[in-house]
Tab-separated table of C-alpha atoms and ligand atoms in Angstrom:
chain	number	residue	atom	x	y	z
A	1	UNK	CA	7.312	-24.309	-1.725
A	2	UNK	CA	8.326	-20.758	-1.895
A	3	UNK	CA	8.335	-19.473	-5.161
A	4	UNK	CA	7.414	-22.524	-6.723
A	5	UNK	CA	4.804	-21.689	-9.465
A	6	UNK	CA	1.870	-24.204	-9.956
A	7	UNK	CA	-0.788	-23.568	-13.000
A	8	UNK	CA	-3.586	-25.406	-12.762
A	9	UNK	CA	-5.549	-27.019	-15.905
A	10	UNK	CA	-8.901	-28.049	-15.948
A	11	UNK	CA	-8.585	-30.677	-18.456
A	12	UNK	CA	-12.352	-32.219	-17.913
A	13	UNK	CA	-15.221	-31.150	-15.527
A	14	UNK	CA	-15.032	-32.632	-12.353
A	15	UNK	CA	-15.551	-30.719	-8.472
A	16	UNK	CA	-12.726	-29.035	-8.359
A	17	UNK	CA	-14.443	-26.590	-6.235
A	18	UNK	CA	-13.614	-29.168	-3.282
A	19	UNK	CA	-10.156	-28.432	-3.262
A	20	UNK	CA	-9.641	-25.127	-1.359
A	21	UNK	CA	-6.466	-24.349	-3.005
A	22	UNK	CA	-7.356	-24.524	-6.338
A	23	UNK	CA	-10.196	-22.184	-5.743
A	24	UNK	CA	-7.806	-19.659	-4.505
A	25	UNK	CA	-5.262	-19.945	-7.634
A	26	UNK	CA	-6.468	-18.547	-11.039
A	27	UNK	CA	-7.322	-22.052	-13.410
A	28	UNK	CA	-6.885	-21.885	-17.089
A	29	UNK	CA	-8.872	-22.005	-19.091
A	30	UNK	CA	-10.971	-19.048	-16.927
A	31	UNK	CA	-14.092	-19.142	-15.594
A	32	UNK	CA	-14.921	-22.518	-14.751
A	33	UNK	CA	-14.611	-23.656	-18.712
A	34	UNK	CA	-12.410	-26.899	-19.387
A	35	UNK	CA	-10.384	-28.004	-22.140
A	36	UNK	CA	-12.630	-30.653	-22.983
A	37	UNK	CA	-15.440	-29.298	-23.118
A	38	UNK	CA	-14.781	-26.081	-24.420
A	39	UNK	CA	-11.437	-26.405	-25.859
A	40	UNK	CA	-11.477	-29.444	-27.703
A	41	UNK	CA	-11.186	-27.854	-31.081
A	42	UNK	CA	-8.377	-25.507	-30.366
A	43	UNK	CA	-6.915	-26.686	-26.918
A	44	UNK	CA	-3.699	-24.531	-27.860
A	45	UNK	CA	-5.378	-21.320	-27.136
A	46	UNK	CA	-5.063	-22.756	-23.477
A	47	UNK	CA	-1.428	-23.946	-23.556
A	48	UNK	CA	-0.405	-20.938	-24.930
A	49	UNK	CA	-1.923	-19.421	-22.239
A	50	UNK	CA	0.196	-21.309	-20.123
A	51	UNK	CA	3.497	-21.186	-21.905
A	52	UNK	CA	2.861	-17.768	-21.837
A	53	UNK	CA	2.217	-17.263	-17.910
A	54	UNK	CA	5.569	-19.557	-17.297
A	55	UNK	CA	7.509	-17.294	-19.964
A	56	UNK	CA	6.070	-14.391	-17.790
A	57	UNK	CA	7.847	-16.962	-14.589
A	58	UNK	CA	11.018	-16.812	-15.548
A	59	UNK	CA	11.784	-13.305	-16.536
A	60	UNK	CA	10.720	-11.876	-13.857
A	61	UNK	CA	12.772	-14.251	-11.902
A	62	UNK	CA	15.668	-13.805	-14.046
A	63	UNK	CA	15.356	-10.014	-14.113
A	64	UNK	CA	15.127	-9.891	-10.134
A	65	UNK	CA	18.392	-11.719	-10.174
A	66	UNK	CA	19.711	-9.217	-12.067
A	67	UNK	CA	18.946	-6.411	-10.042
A	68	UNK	CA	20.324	-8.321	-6.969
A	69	UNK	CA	23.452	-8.822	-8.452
A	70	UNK	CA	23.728	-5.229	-9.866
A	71	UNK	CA	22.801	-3.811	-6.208
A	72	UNK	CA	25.576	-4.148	-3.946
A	73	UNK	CA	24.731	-1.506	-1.678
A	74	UNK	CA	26.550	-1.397	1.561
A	75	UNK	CA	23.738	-1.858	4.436
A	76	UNK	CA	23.862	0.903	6.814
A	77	UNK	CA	24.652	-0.040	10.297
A	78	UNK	CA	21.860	-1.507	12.723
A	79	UNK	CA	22.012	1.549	14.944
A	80	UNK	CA	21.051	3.439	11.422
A	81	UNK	CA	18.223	1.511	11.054
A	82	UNK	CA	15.245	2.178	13.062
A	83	UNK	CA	11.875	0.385	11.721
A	84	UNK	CA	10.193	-1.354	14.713
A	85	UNK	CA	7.085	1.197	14.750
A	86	UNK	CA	5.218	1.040	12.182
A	87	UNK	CA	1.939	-1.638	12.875
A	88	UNK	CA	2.117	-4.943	11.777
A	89	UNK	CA	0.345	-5.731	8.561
A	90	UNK	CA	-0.734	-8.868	6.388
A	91	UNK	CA	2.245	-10.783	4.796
A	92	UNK	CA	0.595	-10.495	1.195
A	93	UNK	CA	0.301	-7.443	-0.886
A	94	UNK	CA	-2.536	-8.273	-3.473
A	95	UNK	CA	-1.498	-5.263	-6.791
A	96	UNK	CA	0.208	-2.240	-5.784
A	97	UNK	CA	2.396	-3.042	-8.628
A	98	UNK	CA	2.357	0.716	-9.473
A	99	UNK	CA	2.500	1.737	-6.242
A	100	UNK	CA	5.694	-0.012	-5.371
A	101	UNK	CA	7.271	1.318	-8.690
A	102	UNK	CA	6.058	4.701	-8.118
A	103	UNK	CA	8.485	3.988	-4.722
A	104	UNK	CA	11.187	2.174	-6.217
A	105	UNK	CA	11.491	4.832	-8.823
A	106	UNK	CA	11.250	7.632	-6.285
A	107	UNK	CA	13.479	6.721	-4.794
A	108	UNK	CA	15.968	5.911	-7.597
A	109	UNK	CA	15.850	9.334	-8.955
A	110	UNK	CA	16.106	11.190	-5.713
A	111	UNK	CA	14.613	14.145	-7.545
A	112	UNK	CA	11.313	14.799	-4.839
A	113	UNK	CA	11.650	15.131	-1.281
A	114	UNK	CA	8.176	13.912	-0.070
A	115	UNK	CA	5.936	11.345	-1.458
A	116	UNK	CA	2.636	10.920	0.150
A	117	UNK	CA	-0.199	7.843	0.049
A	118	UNK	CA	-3.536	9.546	0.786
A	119	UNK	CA	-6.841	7.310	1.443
A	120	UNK	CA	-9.344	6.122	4.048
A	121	UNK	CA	-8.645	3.972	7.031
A	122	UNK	CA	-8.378	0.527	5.484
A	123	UNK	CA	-6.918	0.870	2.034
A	124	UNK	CA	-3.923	-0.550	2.758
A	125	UNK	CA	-1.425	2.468	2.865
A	126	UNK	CA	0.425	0.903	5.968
A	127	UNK	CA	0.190	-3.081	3.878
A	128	UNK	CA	2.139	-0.891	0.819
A	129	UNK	CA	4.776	0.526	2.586
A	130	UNK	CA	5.083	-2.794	5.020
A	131	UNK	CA	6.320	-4.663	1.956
A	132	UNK	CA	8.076	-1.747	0.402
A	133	UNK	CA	10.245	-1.682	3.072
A	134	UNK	CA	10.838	-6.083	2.943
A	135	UNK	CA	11.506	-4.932	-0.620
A	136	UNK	CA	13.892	-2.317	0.426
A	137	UNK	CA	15.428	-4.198	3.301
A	138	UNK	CA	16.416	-7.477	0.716
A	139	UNK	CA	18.334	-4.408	-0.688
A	140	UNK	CA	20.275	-3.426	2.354
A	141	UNK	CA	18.248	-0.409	1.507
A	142	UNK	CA	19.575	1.104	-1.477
A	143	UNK	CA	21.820	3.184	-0.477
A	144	UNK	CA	20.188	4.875	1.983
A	145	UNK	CA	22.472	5.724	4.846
A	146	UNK	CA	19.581	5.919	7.703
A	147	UNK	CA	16.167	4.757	8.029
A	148	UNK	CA	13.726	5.996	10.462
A	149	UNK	CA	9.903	5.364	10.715
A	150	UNK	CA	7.253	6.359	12.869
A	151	UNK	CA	3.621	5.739	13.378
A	152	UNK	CA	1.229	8.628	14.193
A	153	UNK	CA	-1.480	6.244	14.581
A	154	UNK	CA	-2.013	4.795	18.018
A	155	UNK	CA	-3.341	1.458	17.463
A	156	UNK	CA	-5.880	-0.393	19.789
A	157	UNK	CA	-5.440	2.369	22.468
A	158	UNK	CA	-8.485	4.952	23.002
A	159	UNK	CA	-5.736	7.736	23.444
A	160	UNK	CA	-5.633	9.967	20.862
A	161	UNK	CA	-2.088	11.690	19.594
A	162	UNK	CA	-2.710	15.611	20.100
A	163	UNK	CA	1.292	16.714	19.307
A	164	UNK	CA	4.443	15.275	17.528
A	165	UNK	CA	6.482	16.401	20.951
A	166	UNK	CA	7.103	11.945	21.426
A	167	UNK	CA	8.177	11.722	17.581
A	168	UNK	CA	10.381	15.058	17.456
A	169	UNK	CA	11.968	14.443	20.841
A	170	UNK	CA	13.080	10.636	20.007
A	171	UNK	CA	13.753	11.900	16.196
A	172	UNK	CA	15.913	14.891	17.569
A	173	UNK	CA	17.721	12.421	19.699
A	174	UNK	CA	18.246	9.209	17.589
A	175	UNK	CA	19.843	11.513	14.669
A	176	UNK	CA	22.422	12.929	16.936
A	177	UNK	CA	20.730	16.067	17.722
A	178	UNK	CA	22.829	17.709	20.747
A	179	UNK	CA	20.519	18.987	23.074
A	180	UNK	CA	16.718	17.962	21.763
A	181	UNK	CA	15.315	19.745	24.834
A	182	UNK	CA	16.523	23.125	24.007
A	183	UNK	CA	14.979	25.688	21.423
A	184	UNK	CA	10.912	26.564	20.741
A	185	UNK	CA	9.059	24.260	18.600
A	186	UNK	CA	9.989	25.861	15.656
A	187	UNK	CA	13.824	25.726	16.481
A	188	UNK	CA	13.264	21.895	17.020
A	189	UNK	CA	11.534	21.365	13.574
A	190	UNK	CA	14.356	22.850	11.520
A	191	UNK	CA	17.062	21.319	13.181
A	192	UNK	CA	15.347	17.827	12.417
A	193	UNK	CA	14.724	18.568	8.764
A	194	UNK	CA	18.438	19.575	8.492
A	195	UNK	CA	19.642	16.813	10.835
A	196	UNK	CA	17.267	14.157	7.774
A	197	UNK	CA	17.701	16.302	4.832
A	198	UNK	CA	21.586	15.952	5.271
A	199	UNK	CA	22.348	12.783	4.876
A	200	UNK	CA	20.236	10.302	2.363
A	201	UNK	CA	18.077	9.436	4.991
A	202	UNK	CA	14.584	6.976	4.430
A	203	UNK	CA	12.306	8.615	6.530
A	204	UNK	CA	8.790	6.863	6.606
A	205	UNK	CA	5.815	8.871	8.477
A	206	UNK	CA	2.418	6.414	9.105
A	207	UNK	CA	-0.833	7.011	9.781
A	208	UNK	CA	-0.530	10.920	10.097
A	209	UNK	CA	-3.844	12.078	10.435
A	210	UNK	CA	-3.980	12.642	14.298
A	211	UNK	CA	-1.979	14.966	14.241
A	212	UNK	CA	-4.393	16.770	10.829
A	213	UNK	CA	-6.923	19.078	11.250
A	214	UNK	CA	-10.294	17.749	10.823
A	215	UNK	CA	-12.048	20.481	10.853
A	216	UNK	CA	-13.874	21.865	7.063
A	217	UNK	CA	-12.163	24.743	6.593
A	218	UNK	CA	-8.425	23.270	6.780
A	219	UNK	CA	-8.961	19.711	6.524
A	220	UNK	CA	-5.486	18.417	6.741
A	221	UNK	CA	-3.744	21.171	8.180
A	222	UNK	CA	-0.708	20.172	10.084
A	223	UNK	CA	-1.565	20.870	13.705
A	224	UNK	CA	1.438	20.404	15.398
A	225	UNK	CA	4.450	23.197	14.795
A	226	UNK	CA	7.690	21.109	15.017
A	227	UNK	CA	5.788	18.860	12.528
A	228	UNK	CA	5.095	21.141	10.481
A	229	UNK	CA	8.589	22.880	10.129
A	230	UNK	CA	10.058	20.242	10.107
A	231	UNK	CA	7.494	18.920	6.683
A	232	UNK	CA	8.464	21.950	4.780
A	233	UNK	CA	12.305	21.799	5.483
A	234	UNK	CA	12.224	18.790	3.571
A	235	UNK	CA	10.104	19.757	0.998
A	236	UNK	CA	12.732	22.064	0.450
A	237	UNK	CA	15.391	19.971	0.962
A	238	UNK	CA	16.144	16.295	1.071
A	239	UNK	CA	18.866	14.557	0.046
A	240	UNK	CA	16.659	11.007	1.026
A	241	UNK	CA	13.207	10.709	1.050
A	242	UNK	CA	10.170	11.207	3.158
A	243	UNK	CA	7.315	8.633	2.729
A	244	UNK	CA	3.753	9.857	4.364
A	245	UNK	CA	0.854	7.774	4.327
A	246	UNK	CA	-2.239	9.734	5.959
A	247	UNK	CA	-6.690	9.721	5.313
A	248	UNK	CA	-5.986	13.353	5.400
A	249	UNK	CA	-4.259	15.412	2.335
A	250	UNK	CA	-1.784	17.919	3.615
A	251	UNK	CA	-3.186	21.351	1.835
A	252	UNK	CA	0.418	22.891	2.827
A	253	UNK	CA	1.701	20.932	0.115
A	254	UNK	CA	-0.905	22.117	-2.525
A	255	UNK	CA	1.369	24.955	-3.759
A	256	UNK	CA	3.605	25.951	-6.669
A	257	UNK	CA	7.116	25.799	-5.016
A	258	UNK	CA	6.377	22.273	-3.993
A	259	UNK	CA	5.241	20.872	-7.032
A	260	UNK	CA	8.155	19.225	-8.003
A	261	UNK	CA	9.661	18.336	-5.300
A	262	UNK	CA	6.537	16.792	-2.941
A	263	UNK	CA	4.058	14.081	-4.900
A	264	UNK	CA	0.948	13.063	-3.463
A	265	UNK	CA	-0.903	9.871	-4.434
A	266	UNK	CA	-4.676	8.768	-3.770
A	267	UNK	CA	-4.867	4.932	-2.673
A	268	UNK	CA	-8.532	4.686	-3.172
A	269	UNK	CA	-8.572	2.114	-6.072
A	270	UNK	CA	-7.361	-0.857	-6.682
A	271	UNK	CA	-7.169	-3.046	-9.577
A	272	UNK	CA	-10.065	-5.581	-10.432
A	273	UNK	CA	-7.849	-8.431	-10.673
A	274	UNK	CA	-6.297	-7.320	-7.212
A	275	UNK	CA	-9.828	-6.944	-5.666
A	276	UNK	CA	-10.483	-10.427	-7.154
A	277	UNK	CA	-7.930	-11.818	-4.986
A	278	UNK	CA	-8.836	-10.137	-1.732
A	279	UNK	CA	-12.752	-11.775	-2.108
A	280	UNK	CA	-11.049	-15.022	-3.057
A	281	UNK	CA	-8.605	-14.698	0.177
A	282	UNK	CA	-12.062	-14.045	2.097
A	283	UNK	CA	-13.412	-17.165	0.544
A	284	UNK	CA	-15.929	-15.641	-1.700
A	285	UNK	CA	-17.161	-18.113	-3.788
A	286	UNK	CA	-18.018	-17.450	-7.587
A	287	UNK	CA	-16.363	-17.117	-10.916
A	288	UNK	CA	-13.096	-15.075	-11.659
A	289	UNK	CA	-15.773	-13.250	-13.792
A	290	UNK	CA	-18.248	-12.675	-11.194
A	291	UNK	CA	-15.782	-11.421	-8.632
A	292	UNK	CA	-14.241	-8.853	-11.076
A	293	UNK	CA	-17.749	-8.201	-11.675
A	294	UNK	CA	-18.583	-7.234	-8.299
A	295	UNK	CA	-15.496	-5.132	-7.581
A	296	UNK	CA	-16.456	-3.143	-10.566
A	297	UNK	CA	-19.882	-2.847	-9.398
A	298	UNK	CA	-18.096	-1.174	-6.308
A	299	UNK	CA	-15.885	1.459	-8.013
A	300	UNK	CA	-12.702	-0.627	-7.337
A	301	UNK	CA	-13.092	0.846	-4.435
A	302	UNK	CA	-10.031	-0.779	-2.177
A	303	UNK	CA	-11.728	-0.185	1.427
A	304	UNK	CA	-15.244	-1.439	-0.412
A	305	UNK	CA	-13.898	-4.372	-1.469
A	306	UNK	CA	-12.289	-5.246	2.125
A	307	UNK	CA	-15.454	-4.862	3.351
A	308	UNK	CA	-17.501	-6.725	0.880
A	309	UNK	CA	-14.909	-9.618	1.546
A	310	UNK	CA	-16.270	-9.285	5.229
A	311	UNK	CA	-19.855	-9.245	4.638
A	312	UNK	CA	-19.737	-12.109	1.862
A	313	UNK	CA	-18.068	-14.233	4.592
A	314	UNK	CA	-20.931	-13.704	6.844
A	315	UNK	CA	-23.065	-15.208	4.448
A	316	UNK	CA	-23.430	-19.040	4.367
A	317	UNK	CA	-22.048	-19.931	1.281
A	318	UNK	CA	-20.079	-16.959	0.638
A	319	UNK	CA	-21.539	-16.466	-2.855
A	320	UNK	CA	-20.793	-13.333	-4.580
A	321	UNK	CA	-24.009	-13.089	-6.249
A	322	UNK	CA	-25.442	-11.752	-2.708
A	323	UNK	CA	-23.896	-8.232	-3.536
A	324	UNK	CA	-27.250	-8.028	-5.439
A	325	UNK	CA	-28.767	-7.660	-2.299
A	326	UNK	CA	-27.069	-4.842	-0.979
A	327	UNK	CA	-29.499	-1.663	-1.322
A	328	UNK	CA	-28.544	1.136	-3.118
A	329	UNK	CA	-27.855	4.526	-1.572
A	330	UNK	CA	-29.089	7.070	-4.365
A	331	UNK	CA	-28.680	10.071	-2.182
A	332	UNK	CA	-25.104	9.384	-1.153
A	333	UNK	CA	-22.478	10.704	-4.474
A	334	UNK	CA	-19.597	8.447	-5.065
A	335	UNK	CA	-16.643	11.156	-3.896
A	336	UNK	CA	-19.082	10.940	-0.611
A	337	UNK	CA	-18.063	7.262	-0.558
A	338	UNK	CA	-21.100	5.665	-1.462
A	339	UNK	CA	-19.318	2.538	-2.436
A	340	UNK	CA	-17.766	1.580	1.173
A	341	UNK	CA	-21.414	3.061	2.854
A	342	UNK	CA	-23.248	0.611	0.633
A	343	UNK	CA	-21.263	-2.169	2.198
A	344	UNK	CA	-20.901	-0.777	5.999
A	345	UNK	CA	-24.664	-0.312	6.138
A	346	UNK	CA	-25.505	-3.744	4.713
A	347	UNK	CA	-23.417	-4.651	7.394
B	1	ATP	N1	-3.469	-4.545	-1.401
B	1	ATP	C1	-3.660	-5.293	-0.311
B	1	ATP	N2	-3.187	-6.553	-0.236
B	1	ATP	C2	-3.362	-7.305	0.865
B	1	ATP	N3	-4.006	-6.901	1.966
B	1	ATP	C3	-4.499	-5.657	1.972
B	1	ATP	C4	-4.351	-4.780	0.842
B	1	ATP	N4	-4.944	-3.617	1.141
B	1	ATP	C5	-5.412	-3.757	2.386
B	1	ATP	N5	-5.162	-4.968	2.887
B	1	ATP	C6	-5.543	-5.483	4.228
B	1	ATP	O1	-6.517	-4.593	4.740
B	1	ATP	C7	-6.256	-4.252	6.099
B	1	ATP	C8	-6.072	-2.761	6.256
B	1	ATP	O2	-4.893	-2.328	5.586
B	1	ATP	P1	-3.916	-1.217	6.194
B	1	ATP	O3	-3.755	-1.373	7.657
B	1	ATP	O4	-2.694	-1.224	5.365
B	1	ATP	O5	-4.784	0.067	5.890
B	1	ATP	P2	-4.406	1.598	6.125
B	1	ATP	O6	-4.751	2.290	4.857
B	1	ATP	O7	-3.041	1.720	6.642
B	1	ATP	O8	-5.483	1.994	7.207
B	1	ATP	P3	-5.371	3.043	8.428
B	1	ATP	O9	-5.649	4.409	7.839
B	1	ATP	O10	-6.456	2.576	9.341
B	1	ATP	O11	-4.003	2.935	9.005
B	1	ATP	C9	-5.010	-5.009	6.505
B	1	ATP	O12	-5.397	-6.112	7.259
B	1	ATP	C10	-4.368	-5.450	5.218
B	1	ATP	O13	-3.731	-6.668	5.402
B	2	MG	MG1	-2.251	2.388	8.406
């Protein structure tokens, strides 16, 4: 049942590996050990353990009641919602928990006007603010009083997005802009900053890199003019919040004036525990050890870890001792991202 929480104990050996579900939730004791075996002197140290994970339980679901019962925001009007763009993503969000509280507290203070997530394709920037947004949406969305998101990224299509002209034209329009056609680029792009930045508007741009430059010299430049007027209005200004996630870093942002008032935030690692859990959800077989083990082995590296998840399924009996056979690459450096390139080519 939902939010039903079941602990398993492994009071004796026996094949618990059979069950399918077990193997997915973390046992106690860890690692395979049992109480009888390896407990039987001091089998508290386990049910401690397990007081302690229920004590854990309940206050997080009593604090989470609290904060629904403190937040009685009034929920802007459907008309002031807009959120159907941004691509699907998996239900589950495995760590993130500082992530999400980076957001939430963002948010809460109101003090910067842009917060971006920067990382490769894969890393789960659009996953984060997926649930962010469930999060914020159980909250009639915090007092925001419009919400508007857009994807950059045009999924499953060869076409590639050259301009922002679709974005600023149906932005322009849905925020009560009176004639989006008229003005140059640059006219359009700081009436839509003022027409956001007026009101505390959640604005959420995904998958930005089409419209980056890719090109050495000013990787991540903001190609497209509106776009780009529009990006430093609200740096300025914002009485909301813009959320960007992009695989490019926006160097326009990389300056003095904007330092407190734009935050940008690499995705690239994740938390061994959280890596643990995206093997298990693969089926990777092996110890909670091992599989912490071989996320470490691979930086933490979120988009490595994906992929080893991938390439461990491949292999019968998902072990995650095969890693070990994964060649090195000695002349690739780790910012070069040896750790995914290990795993794409032993793909
Ligand atoms: N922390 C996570 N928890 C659960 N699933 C994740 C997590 N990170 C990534 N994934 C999974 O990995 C896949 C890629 O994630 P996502 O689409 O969010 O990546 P992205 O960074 O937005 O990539 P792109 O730059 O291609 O848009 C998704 O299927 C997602 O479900
Ligand atoms: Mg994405």
């Amino acid at each position: 049942a939902e939010g039903m929480l079941i602990i398993p104990i492994l009071i004796d050996s026996c094949m618990w590996k059979e069950y399918k579900w077990i193997s997915e939730t973390q046992m106690l004791p860890r690692d395979g050990k049992c109480v009888a075996v390896n407990f039987m002197s001091h089998y508290n140290t386990v049910f401690l353990d397990v007081a302690n994970r229920i004590k854990e339980f309940v206050e997080a679901g009593l604090k989470a009641e609290a904060e629904t019962l403190e937040t009685e925001w009034e929920r802007p009007s459907d008309d002031l919602i807009d959120i159907d763009r941004l691509p699907s993503t998996g239900a589950k969000l495995f760590g993130r928990k500082d992530e999400i509280k980076l957001l939430d507290e963002t948010w809460k203070d109101g003090e910067k006007n842009i917060l971006s997530f920067v990382a490769w394709g894969g890393v789960g920037k659009s996953t984060l603010i997926n649930k962010w947004l469930e999060y914020m949406d159980a909250e009639n969305y915090r007092g925001a009083k419009r919400v508007y998101t857009w994807s950059f990224y045009s999924q499953g299509t060869s076409e590639r997005v050259t301009s922002a002209d679709a974005f600023v034209a149906h932005a322009l329009e849905w925020f009560g802009d009176e004639d989006p056609k008229a003005g140059s680029p640059w006219d359009k792009g700081q009436r839509l900053a003022e027409l956001i930045a007026n009101e505390k508007t959640l604005l959420i741009l995904d998958g930005m890199e089409p419209l980056q430059s890719g090109l050495d010299f000013e990787k991540g430049k903001i190609k497209d003019a509106a776009l780009e007027v529009m990006l430093r209005g609200l740096a300025k200004k914002n009485l909301g919040l813009c959320v960007i996630t992009t695989r490019l870093k926006v160097p326009e942002f990389d300056h003095e004036k904007y330092e407190d008032t734009v935050e940008s935030v690499g995705l690239e690692m994740i938390s061994k525990e959280a890596g643990r859990s995206l093997l298990r959800v693969e089926g990777v077989r092996g110890t909670d050890a091992e599989l912490e083990g071989v996320v470490e082995a691979f930086g933490c590296h979120a988009l490595a870890v994906n992929l080893l998840g991938v390439y461990l399924h491949g292999i019968e009996g998902h072990a995650a001792k095969h890693v070990a056979e994964i060649p090195d690459l000695p002349e690739v450096e780790v910012d070069d991202g040896k750790h995914p390139r290990r795993v794409i080519e032993a793909i």
